[in-house]
CSV table of C-alpha atoms and ligand atoms in Angstrom, one decimal:
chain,number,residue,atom,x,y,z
Q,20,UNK,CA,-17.4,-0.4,-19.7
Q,21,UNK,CA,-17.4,-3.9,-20.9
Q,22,UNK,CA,-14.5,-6.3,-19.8
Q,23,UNK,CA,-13.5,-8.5,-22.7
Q,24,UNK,CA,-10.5,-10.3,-21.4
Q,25,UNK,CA,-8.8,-10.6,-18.2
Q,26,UNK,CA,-5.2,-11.5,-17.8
Q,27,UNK,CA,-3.2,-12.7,-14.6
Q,28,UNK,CA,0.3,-12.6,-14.7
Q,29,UNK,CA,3.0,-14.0,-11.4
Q,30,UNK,CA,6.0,-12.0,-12.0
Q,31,UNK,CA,9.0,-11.5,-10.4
Q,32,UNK,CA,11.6,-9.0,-9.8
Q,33,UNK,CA,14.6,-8.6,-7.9
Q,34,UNK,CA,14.7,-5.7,-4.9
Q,35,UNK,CA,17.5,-3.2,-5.2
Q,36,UNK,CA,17.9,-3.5,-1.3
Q,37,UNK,CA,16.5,-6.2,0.9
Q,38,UNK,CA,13.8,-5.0,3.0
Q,39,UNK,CA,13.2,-6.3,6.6
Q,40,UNK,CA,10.3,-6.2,9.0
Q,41,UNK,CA,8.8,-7.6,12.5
Q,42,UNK,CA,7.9,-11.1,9.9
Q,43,UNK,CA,10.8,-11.1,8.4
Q,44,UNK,CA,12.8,-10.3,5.3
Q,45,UNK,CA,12.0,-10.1,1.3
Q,46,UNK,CA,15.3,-10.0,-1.3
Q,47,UNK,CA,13.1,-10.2,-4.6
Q,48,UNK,CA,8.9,-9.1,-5.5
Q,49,UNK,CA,6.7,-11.8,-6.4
Q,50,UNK,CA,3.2,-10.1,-7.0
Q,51,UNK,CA,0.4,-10.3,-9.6
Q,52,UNK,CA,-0.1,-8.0,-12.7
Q,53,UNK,CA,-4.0,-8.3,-13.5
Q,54,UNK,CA,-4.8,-6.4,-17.0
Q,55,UNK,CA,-8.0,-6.4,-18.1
Q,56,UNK,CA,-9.3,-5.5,-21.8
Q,57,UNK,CA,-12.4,-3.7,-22.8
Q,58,UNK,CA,-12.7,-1.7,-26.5
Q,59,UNK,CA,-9.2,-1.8,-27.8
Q,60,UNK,CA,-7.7,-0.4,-24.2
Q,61,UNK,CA,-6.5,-2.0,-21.6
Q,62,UNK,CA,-6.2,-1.2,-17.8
Q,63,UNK,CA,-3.6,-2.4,-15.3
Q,64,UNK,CA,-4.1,-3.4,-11.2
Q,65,UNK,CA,-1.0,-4.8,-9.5
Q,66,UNK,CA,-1.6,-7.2,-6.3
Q,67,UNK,CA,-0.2,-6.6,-3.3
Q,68,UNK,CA,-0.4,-10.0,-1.7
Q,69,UNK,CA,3.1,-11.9,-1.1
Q,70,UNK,CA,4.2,-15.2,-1.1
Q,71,UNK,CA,3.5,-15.5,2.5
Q,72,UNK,CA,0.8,-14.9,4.5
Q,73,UNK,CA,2.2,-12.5,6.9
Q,74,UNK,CA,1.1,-9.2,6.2
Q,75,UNK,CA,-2.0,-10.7,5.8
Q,76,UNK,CA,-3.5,-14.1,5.2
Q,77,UNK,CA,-3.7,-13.5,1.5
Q,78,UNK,CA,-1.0,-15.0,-0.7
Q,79,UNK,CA,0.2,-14.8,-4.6
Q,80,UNK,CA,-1.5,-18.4,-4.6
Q,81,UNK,CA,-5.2,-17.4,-2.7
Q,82,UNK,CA,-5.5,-14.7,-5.3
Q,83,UNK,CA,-4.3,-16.3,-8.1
Q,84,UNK,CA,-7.1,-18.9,-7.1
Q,85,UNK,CA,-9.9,-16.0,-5.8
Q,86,UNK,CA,-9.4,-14.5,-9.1
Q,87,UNK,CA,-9.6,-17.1,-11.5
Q,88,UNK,CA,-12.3,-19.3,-9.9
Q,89,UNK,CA,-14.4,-16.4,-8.4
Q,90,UNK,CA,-13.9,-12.8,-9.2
Q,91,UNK,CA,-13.4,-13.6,-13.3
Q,92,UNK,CA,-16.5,-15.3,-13.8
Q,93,UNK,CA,-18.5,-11.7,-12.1
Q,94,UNK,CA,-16.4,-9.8,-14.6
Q,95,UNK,CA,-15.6,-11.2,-17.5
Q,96,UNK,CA,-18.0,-10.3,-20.0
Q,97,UNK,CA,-20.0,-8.7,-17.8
Q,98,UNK,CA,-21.0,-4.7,-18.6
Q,99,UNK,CA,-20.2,-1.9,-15.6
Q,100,UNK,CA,-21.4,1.6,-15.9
Q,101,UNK,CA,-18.8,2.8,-13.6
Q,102,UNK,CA,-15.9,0.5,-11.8
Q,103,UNK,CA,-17.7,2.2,-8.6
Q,104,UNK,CA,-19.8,-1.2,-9.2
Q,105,UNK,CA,-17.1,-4.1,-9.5
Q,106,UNK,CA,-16.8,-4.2,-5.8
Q,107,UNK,CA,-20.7,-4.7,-4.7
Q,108,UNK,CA,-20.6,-7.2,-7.4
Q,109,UNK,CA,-18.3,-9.0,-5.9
Q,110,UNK,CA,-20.4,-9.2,-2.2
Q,111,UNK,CA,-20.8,-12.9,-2.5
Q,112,UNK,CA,-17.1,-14.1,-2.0
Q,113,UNK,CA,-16.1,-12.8,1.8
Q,114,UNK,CA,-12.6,-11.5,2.7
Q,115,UNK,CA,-10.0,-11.8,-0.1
Q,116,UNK,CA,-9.5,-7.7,-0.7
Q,117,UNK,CA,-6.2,-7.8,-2.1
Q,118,UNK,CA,-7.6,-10.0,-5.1
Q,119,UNK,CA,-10.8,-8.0,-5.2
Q,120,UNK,CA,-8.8,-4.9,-5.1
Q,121,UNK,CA,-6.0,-6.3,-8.1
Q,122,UNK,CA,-9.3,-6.3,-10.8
Q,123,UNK,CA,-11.6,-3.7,-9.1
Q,124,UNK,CA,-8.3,-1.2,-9.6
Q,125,UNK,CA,-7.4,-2.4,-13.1
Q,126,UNK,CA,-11.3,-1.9,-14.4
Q,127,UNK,CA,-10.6,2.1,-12.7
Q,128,UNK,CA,-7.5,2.4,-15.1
Q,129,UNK,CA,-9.5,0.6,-17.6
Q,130,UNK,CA,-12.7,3.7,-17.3
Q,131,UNK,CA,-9.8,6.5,-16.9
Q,132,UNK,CA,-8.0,5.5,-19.8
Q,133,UNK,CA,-11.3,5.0,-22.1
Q,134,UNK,CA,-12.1,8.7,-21.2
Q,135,UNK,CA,-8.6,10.0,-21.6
Q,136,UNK,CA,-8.4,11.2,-18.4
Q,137,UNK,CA,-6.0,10.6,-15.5
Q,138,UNK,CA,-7.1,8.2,-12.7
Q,139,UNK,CA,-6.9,11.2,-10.0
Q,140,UNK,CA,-10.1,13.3,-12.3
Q,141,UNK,CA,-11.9,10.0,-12.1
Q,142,UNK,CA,-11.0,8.8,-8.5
Q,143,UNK,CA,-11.8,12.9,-7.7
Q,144,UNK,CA,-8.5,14.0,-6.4
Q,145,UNK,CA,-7.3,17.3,-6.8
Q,146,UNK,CA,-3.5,18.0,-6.0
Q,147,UNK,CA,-0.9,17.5,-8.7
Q,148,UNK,CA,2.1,16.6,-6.4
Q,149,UNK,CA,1.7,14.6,-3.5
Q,150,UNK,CA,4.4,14.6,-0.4
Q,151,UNK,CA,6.6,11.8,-0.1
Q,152,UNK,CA,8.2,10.2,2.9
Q,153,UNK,CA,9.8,6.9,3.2
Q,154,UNK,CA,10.0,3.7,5.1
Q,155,UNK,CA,12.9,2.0,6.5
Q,156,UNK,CA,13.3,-1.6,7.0
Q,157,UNK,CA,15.4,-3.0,10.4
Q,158,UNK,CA,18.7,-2.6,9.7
Q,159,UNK,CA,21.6,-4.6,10.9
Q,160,UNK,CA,23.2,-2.0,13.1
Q,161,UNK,CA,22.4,1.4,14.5
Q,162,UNK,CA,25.2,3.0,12.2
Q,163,UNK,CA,23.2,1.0,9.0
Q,164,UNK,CA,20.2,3.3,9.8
Q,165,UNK,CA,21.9,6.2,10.7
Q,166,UNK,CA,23.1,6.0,6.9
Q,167,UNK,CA,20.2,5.3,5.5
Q,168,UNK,CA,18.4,8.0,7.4
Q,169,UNK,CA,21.0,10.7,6.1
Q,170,UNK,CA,20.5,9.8,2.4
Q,171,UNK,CA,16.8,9.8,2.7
Q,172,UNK,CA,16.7,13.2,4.2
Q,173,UNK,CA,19.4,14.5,2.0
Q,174,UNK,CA,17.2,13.7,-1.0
Q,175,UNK,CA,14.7,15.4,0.5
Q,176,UNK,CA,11.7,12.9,2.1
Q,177,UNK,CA,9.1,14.9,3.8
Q,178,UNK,CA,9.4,12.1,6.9
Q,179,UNK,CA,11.2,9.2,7.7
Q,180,UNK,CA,9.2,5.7,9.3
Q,181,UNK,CA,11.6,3.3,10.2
Q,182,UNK,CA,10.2,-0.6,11.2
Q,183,UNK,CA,10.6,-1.7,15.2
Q,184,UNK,CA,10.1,-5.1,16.8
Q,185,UNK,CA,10.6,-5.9,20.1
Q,186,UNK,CA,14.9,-5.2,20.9
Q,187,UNK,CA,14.6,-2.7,18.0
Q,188,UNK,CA,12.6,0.4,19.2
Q,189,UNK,CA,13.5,2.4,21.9
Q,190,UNK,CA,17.2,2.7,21.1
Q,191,UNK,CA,17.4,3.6,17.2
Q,192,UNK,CA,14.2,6.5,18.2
Q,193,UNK,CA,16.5,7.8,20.9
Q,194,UNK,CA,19.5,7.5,18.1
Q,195,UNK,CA,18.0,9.1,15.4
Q,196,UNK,CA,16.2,11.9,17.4
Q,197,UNK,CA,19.9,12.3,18.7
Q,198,UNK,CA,21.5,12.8,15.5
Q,199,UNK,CA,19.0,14.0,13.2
Q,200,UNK,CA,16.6,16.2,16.1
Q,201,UNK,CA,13.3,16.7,15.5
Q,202,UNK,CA,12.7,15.7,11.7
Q,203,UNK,CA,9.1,13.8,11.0
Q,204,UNK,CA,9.9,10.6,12.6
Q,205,UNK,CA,7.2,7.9,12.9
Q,206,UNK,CA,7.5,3.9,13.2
Q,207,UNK,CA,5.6,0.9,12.7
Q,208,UNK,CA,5.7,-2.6,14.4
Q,209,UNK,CA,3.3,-4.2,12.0
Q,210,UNK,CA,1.6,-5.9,15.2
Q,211,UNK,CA,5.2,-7.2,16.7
Q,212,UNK,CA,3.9,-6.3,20.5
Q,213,UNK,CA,0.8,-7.0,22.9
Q,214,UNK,CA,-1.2,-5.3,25.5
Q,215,UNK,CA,1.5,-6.3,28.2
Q,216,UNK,CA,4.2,-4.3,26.0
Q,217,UNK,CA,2.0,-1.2,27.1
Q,218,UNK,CA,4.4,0.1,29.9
Q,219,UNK,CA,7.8,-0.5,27.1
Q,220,UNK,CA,5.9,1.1,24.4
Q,221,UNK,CA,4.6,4.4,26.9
Q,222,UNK,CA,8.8,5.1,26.7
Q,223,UNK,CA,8.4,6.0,23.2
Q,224,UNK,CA,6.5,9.0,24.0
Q,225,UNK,CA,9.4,11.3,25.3
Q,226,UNK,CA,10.4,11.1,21.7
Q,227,UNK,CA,7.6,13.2,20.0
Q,228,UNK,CA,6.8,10.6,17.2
Q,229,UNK,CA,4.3,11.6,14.5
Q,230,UNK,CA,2.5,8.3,15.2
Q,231,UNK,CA,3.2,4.5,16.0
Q,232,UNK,CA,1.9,2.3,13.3
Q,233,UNK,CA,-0.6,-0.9,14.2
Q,234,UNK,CA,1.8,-2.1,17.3
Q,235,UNK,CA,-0.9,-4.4,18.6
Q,236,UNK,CA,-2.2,-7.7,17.0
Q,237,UNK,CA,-3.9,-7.2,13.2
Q,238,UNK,CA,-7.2,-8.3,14.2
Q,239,UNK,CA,-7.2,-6.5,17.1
Q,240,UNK,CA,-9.0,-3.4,18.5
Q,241,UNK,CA,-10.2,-3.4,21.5
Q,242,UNK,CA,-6.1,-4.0,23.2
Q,243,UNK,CA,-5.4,-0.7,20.5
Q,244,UNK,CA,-8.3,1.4,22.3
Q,245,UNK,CA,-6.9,0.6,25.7
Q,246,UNK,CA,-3.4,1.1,24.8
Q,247,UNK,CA,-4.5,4.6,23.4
Q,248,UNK,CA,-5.5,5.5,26.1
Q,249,UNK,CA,-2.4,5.1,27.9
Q,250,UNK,CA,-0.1,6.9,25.1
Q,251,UNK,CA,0.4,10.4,24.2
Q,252,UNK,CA,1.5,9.5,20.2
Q,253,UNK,CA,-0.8,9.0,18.5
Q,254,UNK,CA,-1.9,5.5,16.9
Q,255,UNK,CA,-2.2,4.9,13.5
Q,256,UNK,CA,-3.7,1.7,12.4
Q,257,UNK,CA,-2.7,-0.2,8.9
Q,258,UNK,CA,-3.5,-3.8,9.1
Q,259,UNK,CA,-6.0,-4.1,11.4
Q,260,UNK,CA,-8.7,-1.8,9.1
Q,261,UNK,CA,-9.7,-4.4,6.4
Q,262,UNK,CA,-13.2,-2.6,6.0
Q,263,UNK,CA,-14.9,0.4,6.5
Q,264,UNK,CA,-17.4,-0.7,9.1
Q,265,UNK,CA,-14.1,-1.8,11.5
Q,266,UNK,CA,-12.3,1.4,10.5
Q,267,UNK,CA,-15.5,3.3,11.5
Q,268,UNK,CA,-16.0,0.7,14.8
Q,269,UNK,CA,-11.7,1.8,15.6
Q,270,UNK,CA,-12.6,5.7,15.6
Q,271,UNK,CA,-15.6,5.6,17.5
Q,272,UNK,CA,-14.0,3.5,20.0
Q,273,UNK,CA,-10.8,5.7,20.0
Q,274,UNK,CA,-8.3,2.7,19.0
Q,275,UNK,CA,-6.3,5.1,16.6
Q,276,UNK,CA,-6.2,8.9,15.4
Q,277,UNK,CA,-4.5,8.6,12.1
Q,278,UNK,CA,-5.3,5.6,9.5
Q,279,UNK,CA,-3.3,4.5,6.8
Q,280,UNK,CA,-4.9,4.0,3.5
Q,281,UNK,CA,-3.9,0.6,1.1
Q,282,UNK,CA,-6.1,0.1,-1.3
Q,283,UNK,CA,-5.6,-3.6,-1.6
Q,284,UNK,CA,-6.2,-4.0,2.1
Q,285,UNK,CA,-9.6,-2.9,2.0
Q,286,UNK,CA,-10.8,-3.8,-1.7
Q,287,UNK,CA,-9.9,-1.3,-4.1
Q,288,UNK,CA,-10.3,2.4,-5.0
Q,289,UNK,CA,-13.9,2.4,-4.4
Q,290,UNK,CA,-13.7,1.1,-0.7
Q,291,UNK,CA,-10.6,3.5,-0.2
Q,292,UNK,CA,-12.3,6.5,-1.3
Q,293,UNK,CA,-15.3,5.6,1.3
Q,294,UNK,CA,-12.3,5.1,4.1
Q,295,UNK,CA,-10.9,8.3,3.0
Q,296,UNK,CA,-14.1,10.0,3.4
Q,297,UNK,CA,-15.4,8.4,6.8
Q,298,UNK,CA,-11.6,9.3,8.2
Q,299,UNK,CA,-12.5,12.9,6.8
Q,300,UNK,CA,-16.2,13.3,8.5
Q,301,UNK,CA,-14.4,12.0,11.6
Q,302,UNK,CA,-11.2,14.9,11.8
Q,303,UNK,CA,-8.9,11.6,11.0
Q,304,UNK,CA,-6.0,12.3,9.0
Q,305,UNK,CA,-5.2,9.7,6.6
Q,306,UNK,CA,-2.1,9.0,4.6
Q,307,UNK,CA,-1.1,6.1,1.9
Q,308,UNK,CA,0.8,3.1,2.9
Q,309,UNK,CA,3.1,1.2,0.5
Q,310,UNK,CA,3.3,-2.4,-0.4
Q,311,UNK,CA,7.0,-2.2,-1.8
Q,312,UNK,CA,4.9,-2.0,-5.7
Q,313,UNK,CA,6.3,-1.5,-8.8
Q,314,UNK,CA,5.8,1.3,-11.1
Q,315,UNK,CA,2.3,0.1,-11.9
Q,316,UNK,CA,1.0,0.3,-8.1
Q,317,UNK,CA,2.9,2.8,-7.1
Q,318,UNK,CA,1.8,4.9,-10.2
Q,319,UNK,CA,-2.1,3.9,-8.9
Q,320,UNK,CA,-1.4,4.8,-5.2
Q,321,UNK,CA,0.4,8.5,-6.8
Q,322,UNK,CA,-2.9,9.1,-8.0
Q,323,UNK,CA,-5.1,7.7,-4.3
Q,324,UNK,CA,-3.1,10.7,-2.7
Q,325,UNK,CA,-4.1,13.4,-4.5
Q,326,UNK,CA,-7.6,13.2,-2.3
Q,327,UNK,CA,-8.2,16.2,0.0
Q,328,UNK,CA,-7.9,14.2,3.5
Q,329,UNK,CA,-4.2,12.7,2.6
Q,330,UNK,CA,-2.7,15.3,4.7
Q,331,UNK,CA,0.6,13.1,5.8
Q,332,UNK,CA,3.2,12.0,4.0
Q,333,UNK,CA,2.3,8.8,2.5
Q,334,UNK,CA,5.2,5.8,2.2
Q,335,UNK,CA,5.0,6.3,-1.7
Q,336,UNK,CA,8.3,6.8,-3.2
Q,337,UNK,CA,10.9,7.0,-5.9
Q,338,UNK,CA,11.3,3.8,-7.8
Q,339,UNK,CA,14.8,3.0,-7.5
Q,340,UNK,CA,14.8,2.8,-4.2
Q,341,UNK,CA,13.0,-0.4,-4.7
Q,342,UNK,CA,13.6,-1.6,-8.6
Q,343,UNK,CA,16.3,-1.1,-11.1
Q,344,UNK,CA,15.0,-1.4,-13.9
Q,345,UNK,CA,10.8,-0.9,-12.8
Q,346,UNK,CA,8.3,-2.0,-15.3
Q,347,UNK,CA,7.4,1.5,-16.0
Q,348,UNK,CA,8.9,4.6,-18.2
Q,349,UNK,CA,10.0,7.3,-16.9
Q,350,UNK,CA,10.3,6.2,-13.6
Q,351,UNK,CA,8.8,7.6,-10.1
Q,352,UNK,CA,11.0,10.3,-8.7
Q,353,UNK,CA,11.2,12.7,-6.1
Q,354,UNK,CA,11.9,16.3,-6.5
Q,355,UNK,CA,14.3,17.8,-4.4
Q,356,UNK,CA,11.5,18.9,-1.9
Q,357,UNK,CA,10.3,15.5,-1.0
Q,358,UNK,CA,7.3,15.6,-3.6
Q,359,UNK,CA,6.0,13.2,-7.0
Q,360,UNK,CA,4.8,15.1,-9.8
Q,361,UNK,CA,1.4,13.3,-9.9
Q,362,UNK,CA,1.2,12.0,-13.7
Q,363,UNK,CA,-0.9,13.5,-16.4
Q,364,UNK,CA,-1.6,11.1,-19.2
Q,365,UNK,CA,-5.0,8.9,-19.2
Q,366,UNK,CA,-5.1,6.5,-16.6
Q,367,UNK,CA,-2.4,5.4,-14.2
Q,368,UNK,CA,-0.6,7.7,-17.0
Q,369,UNK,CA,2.9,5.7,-17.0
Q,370,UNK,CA,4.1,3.9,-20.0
Q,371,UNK,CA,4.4,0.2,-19.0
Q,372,UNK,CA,7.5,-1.7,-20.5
Q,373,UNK,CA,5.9,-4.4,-21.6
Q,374,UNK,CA,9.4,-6.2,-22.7
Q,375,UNK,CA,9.8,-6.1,-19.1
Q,376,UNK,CA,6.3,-7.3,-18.0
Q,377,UNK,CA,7.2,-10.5,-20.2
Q,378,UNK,CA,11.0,-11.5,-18.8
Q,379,UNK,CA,9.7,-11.2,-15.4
Q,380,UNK,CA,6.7,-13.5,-16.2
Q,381,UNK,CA,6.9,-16.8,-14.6
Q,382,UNK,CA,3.5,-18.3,-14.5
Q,383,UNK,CA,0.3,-16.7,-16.9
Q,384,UNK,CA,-3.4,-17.0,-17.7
Q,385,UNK,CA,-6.1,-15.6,-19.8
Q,386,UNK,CA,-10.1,-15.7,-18.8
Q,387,UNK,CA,-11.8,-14.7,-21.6
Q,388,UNK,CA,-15.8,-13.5,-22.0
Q,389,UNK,CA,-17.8,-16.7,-24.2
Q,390,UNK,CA,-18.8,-14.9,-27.7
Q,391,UNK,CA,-21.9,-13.7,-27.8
T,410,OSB,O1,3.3,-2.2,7.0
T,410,OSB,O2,3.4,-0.5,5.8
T,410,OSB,C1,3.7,-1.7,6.0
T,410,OSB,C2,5.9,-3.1,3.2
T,410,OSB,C3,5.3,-4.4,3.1
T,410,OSB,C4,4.3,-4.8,3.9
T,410,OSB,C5,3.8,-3.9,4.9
T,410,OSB,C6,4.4,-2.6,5.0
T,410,OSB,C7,5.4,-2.2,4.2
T,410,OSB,C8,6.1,-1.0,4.2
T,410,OSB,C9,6.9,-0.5,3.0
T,410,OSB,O3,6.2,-0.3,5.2
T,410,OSB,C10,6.3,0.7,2.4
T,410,OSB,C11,6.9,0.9,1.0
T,410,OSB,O4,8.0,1.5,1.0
T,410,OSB,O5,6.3,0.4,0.0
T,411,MG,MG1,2.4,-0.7,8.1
């Protein structure tokens, strides 16, 4: 596989619904859409970095940068016998996963589509639905997410995460474990608490949660092995495993039982499918996180999920809960029991609307290989 042509696009597009976490709250997307080019076909990696450095210290702006400056000169033009290689080719330039990952993903739909297969035959995946749950943002009153909760459930989610922060936590668990009983119920702070919350967040545990997603700091493992230790639920850890080597330093240490998989947290598909398979030598279950992606990611992370050791619900879901219109056709739905047909044509195996692609365009680049 040679890549010919590499484009970066910034687009934007409007959320359906507003979505609200411990940083704060995001109305409309702004991500990058890399494409790369290689034989006549092209292949498609969407970025999951934001415009603020929050989630983590990427941005829209580091990648654009990363990419352009750094990761297009390894690829462009350059000749990969597998997209297995694009991420040890990119060793020199430390950190910056969610730029590596943008490229290293497109050059997998890039390989799938050039041997007219889907991504999940190439990635090695093996179940043609996946389960689907869904993740609630903080809402502005206890009745707000008792609403939302019902429409999820009634169209049939396999489990329900809603967000927490510190004066949003113990009362909407007790709420919703009130009204609803005891449906898959799970939540994440995104790091909103410390190792002095330990005693508040012990509280949760009369509420038989699934998990509680990275409550501790995101560089931070040590505080999530002690707090362990003091909780029954189970800890699942999202931002704080940016590589294999902490992910397999966290187990060993007993920081978390249950990891959550974004590919553009720890580099790619490549460094994902190595997670996937250190989680599964270690009896850790895995599931796949979800960056609020259109069509294109979401289509990708679909295709992540149908690995063996993806045994939870993962927060990938229908489209229009997130984009109306998406960039892709037909969109991402869920069948009535809370699973996504996991889609069959080469590659990501959605059409892309590429009218769409263009009217949400706001900034755009080409790196191109020098002719030989
Ligand atoms: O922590 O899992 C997270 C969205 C943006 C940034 C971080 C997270 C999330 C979500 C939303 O929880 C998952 C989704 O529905 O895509
Ligand atoms: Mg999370």
């Amino acid at each position: 596989m040679r890549i010919e042509r590499l484009e970066l696009r910034l687009l934007e597009l409007p959320l359906v619904h507003f979505f609200e976490t411990s940083f704060g709250r995001v109305d409309d997307k702004h991500f990058i859409l890399v494409r790369v080019d290689g034989d006549g076909v092209s292949g498609y990696g969407e970025c999951v970095a934001d415009v603020d450095p929050y989630y983590s210290a990427e941005t829209n702006d580091t990648c654009w940068h990363i990419i352009e400056r750094f990761i297009a000169p390894r690829v462009v033009g350059a000749e990969f016998a597998h997209p297995r290689e694009v991420f040890p080719a990119l060793k020199a330039i430390r950190g910056h996963n969610m730029a590596k990952a943008a490229v290293e993903m497109a050059a997998w739909d890039l390989h799938a589509r050039q041997r007219g297969e889907p991504l999940c035959t190439t990635l090695g995946g093996t179940r043609t639905r996946i389960e689907s749950g869904v993740s609630i943002g903080i809402q502005p009153s206890l009745d707000d997410l008792a609403a939302k909760v019902d429409r999820e459930l009634a169209a049939g989610y396999r489990r329900i995460k809603i967000k927490v922060k510190p004066g949003w936590d113990v009362d909407p668990v007790r709420m919703l474990r009130g009204r609803f009983g005891g449906i898959p119920l799970m939540v994440d702070a995104n790091a909103a608490y410390s190792i002095a919350d330990a005693d508040h967040l012990a509280r949760l545990d009369a509420f038989d949660l699934m998990m509680i997603e990275q409550p501790l700091d995101y560089d931070d493992v040590a505080d999530h092995v002690a707090l362990q230790r003091r909780l029954r639920t189970p800890i699942c850890l999202d931002e704080s495993i940016k590589t294999v080597g902490i992910a397999r330093q966290a187990i060993a240490a007993g920081a978390c039982r249950i990891i959550n998989i974004k590919p553009g947290r720890v580099g790619g598909f490549a460094e994902s499918i190595r997670l996937h398979d250190l989680c599964a030598s270690y009896g850790i279950p895995v599931w796949h996180g979800g960056m609020l992606e259109s069509g294109i990611g979401r289509a990708a992370n679909i295709h992540l999920s149908t690995l063996p050791n993806f045994t939870l619900p993962g927060d990938v879901a229908a489209s229009k809960r997130y984009f109306d219109p998406d960039l892709i056709e037909p969109p991402i739905e869920v069948a009535a029991d809370g699973t996504i047909a996991v889609p069959t044509a080469p590659g990501i195996g959605v059409t892309i609307r590429l009218d769409r692609v263009e009217s949400a365009t706001r900034r755009q680049a080409v790196l191109e290989a020098a002719r030989a």
